[in-house]
Coordinates of C-alpha atoms and ligand atoms in Angstrom, one line a residue:
X1 CA 0.0 0.0 0.0
X2 CA 1.2 3.5 -0.7
X3 CA 2.0 5.8 2.1
X4 CA -0.8 7.8 3.7
X5 CA -0.6 11.5 2.8
X6 CA -2.9 14.0 4.5
X7 CA -3.1 17.7 4.5
X8 CA -4.3 20.7 6.5
X9 CA -5.4 23.5 4.2
X10 CA -6.4 26.8 5.9
X11 CA -7.4 30.0 4.1
X12 CA -5.6 33.1 5.3
X13 CA -8.7 35.3 5.4
X14 CA -8.2 35.8 9.2
X15 CA -6.5 34.2 12.2
X16 CA -7.1 30.6 13.1
X17 CA -10.4 30.1 14.9
X18 CA -11.5 27.1 16.9
X19 CA -13.0 25.3 13.9
X20 CA -9.7 25.6 12.1
X21 CA -7.9 24.2 15.1
X22 CA -10.2 21.2 15.2
X23 CA -9.5 20.5 11.6
X24 CA -5.8 20.9 12.1
X25 CA -5.8 18.5 15.1
X26 CA -8.0 16.0 13.3
X27 CA -6.0 16.0 10.0
X28 CA -2.7 15.9 11.9
X29 CA -3.6 13.2 14.3
X30 CA -5.2 10.9 11.7
X31 CA -2.0 11.2 9.5
X32 CA 0.3 10.5 12.4
X33 CA -1.5 7.5 13.7
X34 CA -1.5 6.1 10.1
X35 CA 2.3 6.6 9.9
X36 CA 1.6 9.0 7.2
X37 CA 2.8 12.5 6.1
X38 CA 0.9 15.6 6.9
X39 CA 1.3 18.5 4.5
X40 CA 0.4 22.2 5.1
X41 CA -1.3 24.1 2.2
X42 CA -2.2 27.7 2.3
X43 CA -5.3 28.3 0.2
X44 CA -4.9 31.9 -0.6
X45 CA -6.3 32.2 -4.2
X46 CA -9.2 34.5 -3.3
X47 CA -7.3 37.8 -3.4
X48 CA -10.3 39.7 -2.3
X49 CA -10.5 37.8 1.0
X50 CA -7.0 36.5 1.7
X51 CA -4.1 38.6 3.0
X52 CA -0.4 37.9 3.1
X53 CA -0.1 39.0 6.7
X54 CA -2.6 36.3 7.7
X55 CA -0.5 33.7 6.0
X56 CA 2.4 34.7 8.3
X57 CA 0.2 34.8 11.3
X58 CA -1.4 31.4 10.6
X59 CA 2.1 29.8 10.1
X60 CA 3.2 31.3 13.4
X61 CA 0.1 30.2 15.3
X62 CA 0.4 26.6 14.0
X63 CA 4.0 26.7 15.2
X64 CA 2.8 27.9 18.6
X65 CA 0.5 24.8 18.8
X66 CA 3.5 22.6 18.2
X67 CA 2.5 21.2 14.9
X68 CA 5.3 20.0 12.7
X69 CA 4.2 19.6 9.1
X70 CA 6.1 17.6 6.5
X71 CA 8.0 19.8 4.0
X72 CA 7.6 23.5 3.3
X73 CA 4.2 25.0 3.4
X74 CA 2.6 25.0 -0.1
X75 CA 1.3 28.4 -1.0
X76 CA -1.4 28.2 -3.7
X77 CA -0.9 31.8 -5.0
X78 CA 2.7 30.8 -6.0
X79 CA 1.4 28.1 -8.4
X80 CA -1.5 29.8 -10.3
X81 CA 0.0 28.5 -13.6
X82 CA -0.8 25.0 -12.6
X83 CA -4.5 25.7 -12.0
X84 CA -4.8 27.6 -15.3
X85 CA -3.2 24.7 -17.1
X86 CA -5.6 22.2 -15.6
X87 CA -8.5 24.5 -16.5
X88 CA -7.3 24.8 -20.1
X89 CA -6.9 21.1 -20.4
X90 CA -10.5 20.7 -19.4
X91 CA -11.5 23.2 -22.1
X92 CA -9.4 21.3 -24.7
X93 CA -11.2 18.1 -23.7
X94 CA -14.6 19.9 -24.0
X95 CA -15.3 19.3 -20.3
X96 CA -15.4 23.1 -19.5
X97 CA -16.8 26.1 -21.3
X98 CA -16.5 29.9 -21.1
X99 CA -19.4 31.9 -19.7
X100 CA -20.3 35.6 -19.8
X101 CA -23.3 35.5 -17.5
X102 CA -23.2 38.1 -14.7
X103 CA -24.0 37.0 -11.1
X104 CA -27.2 39.1 -11.1
X105 CA -28.4 37.4 -14.4
X106 CA -27.7 34.0 -12.9
X107 CA -29.9 34.8 -9.9
X108 CA -33.1 34.5 -12.0
X109 CA -31.8 32.7 -15.1
X110 CA -29.8 29.6 -16.0
X111 CA -26.6 29.7 -18.0
X112 CA -26.8 28.5 -21.6
X113 CA -23.2 29.6 -22.5
X114 CA -22.2 26.0 -23.1
X115 CA -23.7 26.3 -26.6
X116 CA -22.4 29.8 -27.4
X117 CA -18.9 28.6 -28.1
X118 CA -17.3 31.6 -26.4
X119 CA -13.5 31.7 -26.7
X120 CA -11.2 32.9 -24.0
X121 CA -10.0 35.9 -25.9
X122 CA -13.3 36.8 -27.5
X123 CA -14.4 38.9 -24.5
X124 CA -13.0 40.0 -21.2
X125 CA -14.5 38.9 -17.9
X126 CA -15.4 35.4 -19.0
X127 CA -15.9 32.8 -16.3
X128 CA -14.9 29.2 -16.9
X129 CA -17.3 26.5 -15.9
X130 CA -16.8 22.7 -15.6
X131 CA -19.6 20.5 -17.1
X132 CA -20.9 18.1 -14.5
X133 CA -21.4 14.8 -16.3
X134 CA -25.0 13.6 -16.2
X135 CA -23.8 10.2 -15.2
X136 CA -21.4 10.4 -12.3
X137 CA -20.5 8.5 -9.1
X138 CA -22.9 10.1 -6.6
X139 CA -21.5 8.5 -3.4
X140 CA -18.3 8.0 -1.5
X141 CA -17.0 6.2 1.5
X142 CA -16.3 8.3 4.6
X143 CA -14.3 6.9 7.4
X144 CA -16.7 8.4 10.0
X145 CA -20.0 8.5 8.2
X146 CA -19.7 5.4 6.1
X147 CA -21.3 5.5 2.6
X148 CA -22.6 9.0 1.8
X149 CA -24.7 9.8 -1.2
X150 CA -24.9 13.3 -2.7
X151 CA -26.0 13.4 -6.3
X152 CA -24.7 16.6 -7.9
X153 CA -27.8 18.5 -9.0
X154 CA -26.2 21.5 -10.6
X155 CA -25.2 21.3 -14.3
X156 CA -21.9 23.2 -14.0
X157 CA -19.2 24.2 -11.5
X158 CA -17.2 27.5 -11.7
X159 CA -13.5 26.8 -12.2
X160 CA -12.4 30.4 -12.7
X161 CA -14.7 33.3 -11.8
X162 CA -15.3 36.4 -14.0
X163 CA -13.1 38.4 -11.7
X164 CA -10.3 35.9 -12.4
X165 CA -10.3 34.3 -8.9
X166 CA -9.5 30.6 -9.3
X167 CA -12.1 28.6 -7.6
X168 CA -11.6 26.7 -4.3
X169 CA -12.9 23.5 -5.9
X170 CA -10.5 23.6 -8.9
X171 CA -7.4 24.4 -6.8
X172 CA -8.1 22.1 -4.0
X173 CA -8.7 19.1 -6.3
X174 CA -5.7 19.9 -8.5
X175 CA -3.4 20.2 -5.5
X176 CA -4.7 17.1 -3.7
X177 CA -4.0 15.2 -7.0
X178 CA -0.5 16.8 -7.5
X179 CA 0.5 16.3 -3.8
X180 CA -0.6 12.7 -3.8
X181 CA -3.0 13.2 -1.0
X182 CA -4.6 9.8 -0.1
X183 CA -7.2 11.0 2.3
X184 CA -8.9 14.3 2.9
X185 CA -9.7 15.1 6.5
X186 CA -11.8 18.2 6.9
X187 CA -14.9 19.8 8.4
X188 CA -18.4 18.4 7.6
X189 CA -19.3 21.7 6.1
X190 CA -17.6 20.4 2.9
X191 CA -19.2 17.0 2.9
X192 CA -21.8 17.8 0.3
X193 CA -19.3 19.2 -2.2
X194 CA -17.4 15.9 -2.2
X195 CA -19.2 14.2 -5.1
X196 CA -18.9 17.4 -7.1
X197 CA -15.1 17.4 -6.5
X198 CA -15.0 13.7 -7.5
X199 CA -16.4 14.6 -10.9
X200 CA -13.3 16.8 -11.3
X201 CA -11.0 14.0 -10.2
X202 CA -12.5 11.9 -13.0
X203 CA -12.3 14.6 -15.6
X204 CA -8.6 15.1 -14.6
X205 CA -8.0 11.4 -15.0
X206 CA -7.1 10.9 -11.3
X207 CA -8.2 8.1 -9.0
X208 CA -10.7 8.8 -6.3
X209 CA -9.3 9.2 -2.7
X210 CA -10.9 8.6 0.7
X211 CA -12.5 11.1 3.1
X212 CA -13.0 11.7 6.7
X213 CA -15.3 14.5 7.7
X214 CA -14.9 15.9 11.2
X215 CA -17.7 17.3 13.3
X216 CA -18.5 20.9 12.7
X217 CA -17.7 23.4 15.4
X218 CA -20.9 25.6 15.8
X219 CA -21.2 28.9 17.5
X220 CA -24.9 28.0 18.2
X221 CA -27.5 25.8 16.5
X222 CA -27.4 27.8 13.3
X223 CA -24.0 29.2 12.7
X224 CA -20.7 27.4 12.2
X225 CA -17.6 29.0 13.5
X226 CA -15.9 30.7 10.6
X227 CA -13.9 33.7 9.7
X228 CA -16.8 35.0 7.6
X229 CA -19.0 35.2 10.6
X230 CA -16.3 36.8 12.7
X231 CA -15.5 33.9 15.0
X232 CA -12.9 34.9 17.6
X233 CA -9.3 34.0 17.0
X234 CA -8.6 30.8 18.9
X235 CA -5.5 32.1 20.6
X236 CA -7.5 35.0 22.0
X237 CA -9.7 32.4 23.8
X238 CA -6.9 30.6 25.7
X239 CA -3.3 29.5 25.6
X240 CA -2.2 27.1 22.9
X241 CA -2.2 24.2 25.4
X242 CA -5.6 25.1 26.8
X243 CA -7.1 25.3 23.3
X244 CA -5.4 22.1 22.1
X245 CA -7.0 20.3 25.0
X246 CA -10.4 21.8 24.2
X247 CA -10.0 20.7 20.5
X248 CA -9.2 17.2 21.6
X249 CA -12.2 17.2 23.9
X250 CA -14.3 18.4 21.0
X251 CA -13.1 15.4 19.1
X252 CA -14.2 13.3 22.1
X253 CA -10.6 12.1 22.7
X254 CA -9.1 10.9 25.9
X255 CA -7.6 14.0 27.6
X256 CA -7.0 12.4 30.9
X257 CA -3.8 13.8 32.5
X258 CA -3.4 16.5 29.9
X259 CA -2.7 19.8 31.8
X260 CA -2.8 23.3 30.4
X261 CA 0.5 24.0 32.1
X262 CA 2.2 21.4 29.8
X263 CA 3.9 22.7 26.6
X264 CA 1.7 22.3 23.6
X265 CA 4.1 19.9 21.8
X266 CA 3.9 17.6 24.8
X267 CA 0.1 17.7 24.8
X268 CA 0.1 16.9 21.0
X269 CA 2.5 14.0 21.5
X270 CA 0.6 12.5 24.4
X271 CA -2.7 12.9 22.5
X272 CA -1.3 11.2 19.5
X273 CA -0.4 8.1 21.5
X274 CA -4.0 7.5 22.3
X275 CA -6.0 9.2 19.5
X276 CA -8.8 7.0 18.3
X277 CA -10.7 7.7 15.0
X278 CA -13.7 5.7 16.3
X279 CA -14.2 8.2 19.1
X280 CA -14.6 11.2 16.7
X281 CA -18.3 12.2 16.9
X282 CA -20.6 12.7 13.9
X283 CA -22.4 15.9 12.8
X284 CA -22.3 19.3 14.5
X285 CA -21.4 20.3 18.0
X286 CA -21.9 23.6 19.6
X287 CA -18.6 24.9 21.2
X288 CA -19.1 25.7 24.9
Ligands
ZN301 ZN1 -23.2 31.6 -18.8

């Protein structure tokens, strides 16, 4: 069997919040107990939302928690040519098309650009959309949830936006393929996009990988913790050691004997010795 390769892939649109720490601990621990590698990828392609200074802050904060990732951090904005090439290959294979619909037009109308034959240089501000095949694998195996079924209902998926932002879905799939990621461990907020992303794997001639979706950290019954809804920075809520213990408790792990006075690296090492995937809960959990 090939070596397990996992990754943690935060977006530098703010400091790390508790939900990102849970994802980091989950991805890190699962990779370590499977004797695998854990990569760090900074998903900073949305230049409207991401800031360089947050990249530095996130790297420093992860360091403060005692995480040691394999290799250098991979910064997506340094590799934009790779995503453009993948996008153009999909156009060449007639699996993607250019679109000139505005967002306001799409609110009340559907896009018929697939039949217009728009060319990249025929007009500025074209978006690029991937054609979701009518017949596609609509399920996947999740290590926590078991078999999950999510038929993709939409007809197309944006690969490059009209404002030239490369989409999260394109970049994430291209990178997981290039970096040889064997299992994606991430928050359950992304569980329903999985089969859509698998359509991209297939179109890019890559093998499917496995998934493990972690419980979602919720601010209350309705809102997940996220940078968009201004969740507090996790390191403003407690020391690295305190917050690591809290994240491990959130993942229902054995935290017996772990003390906030211990250095974070020691807490991580001790937690890894007894981390159990089967203890990870399903669904959403309000953070108290
Ligand atoms: Zn269109």
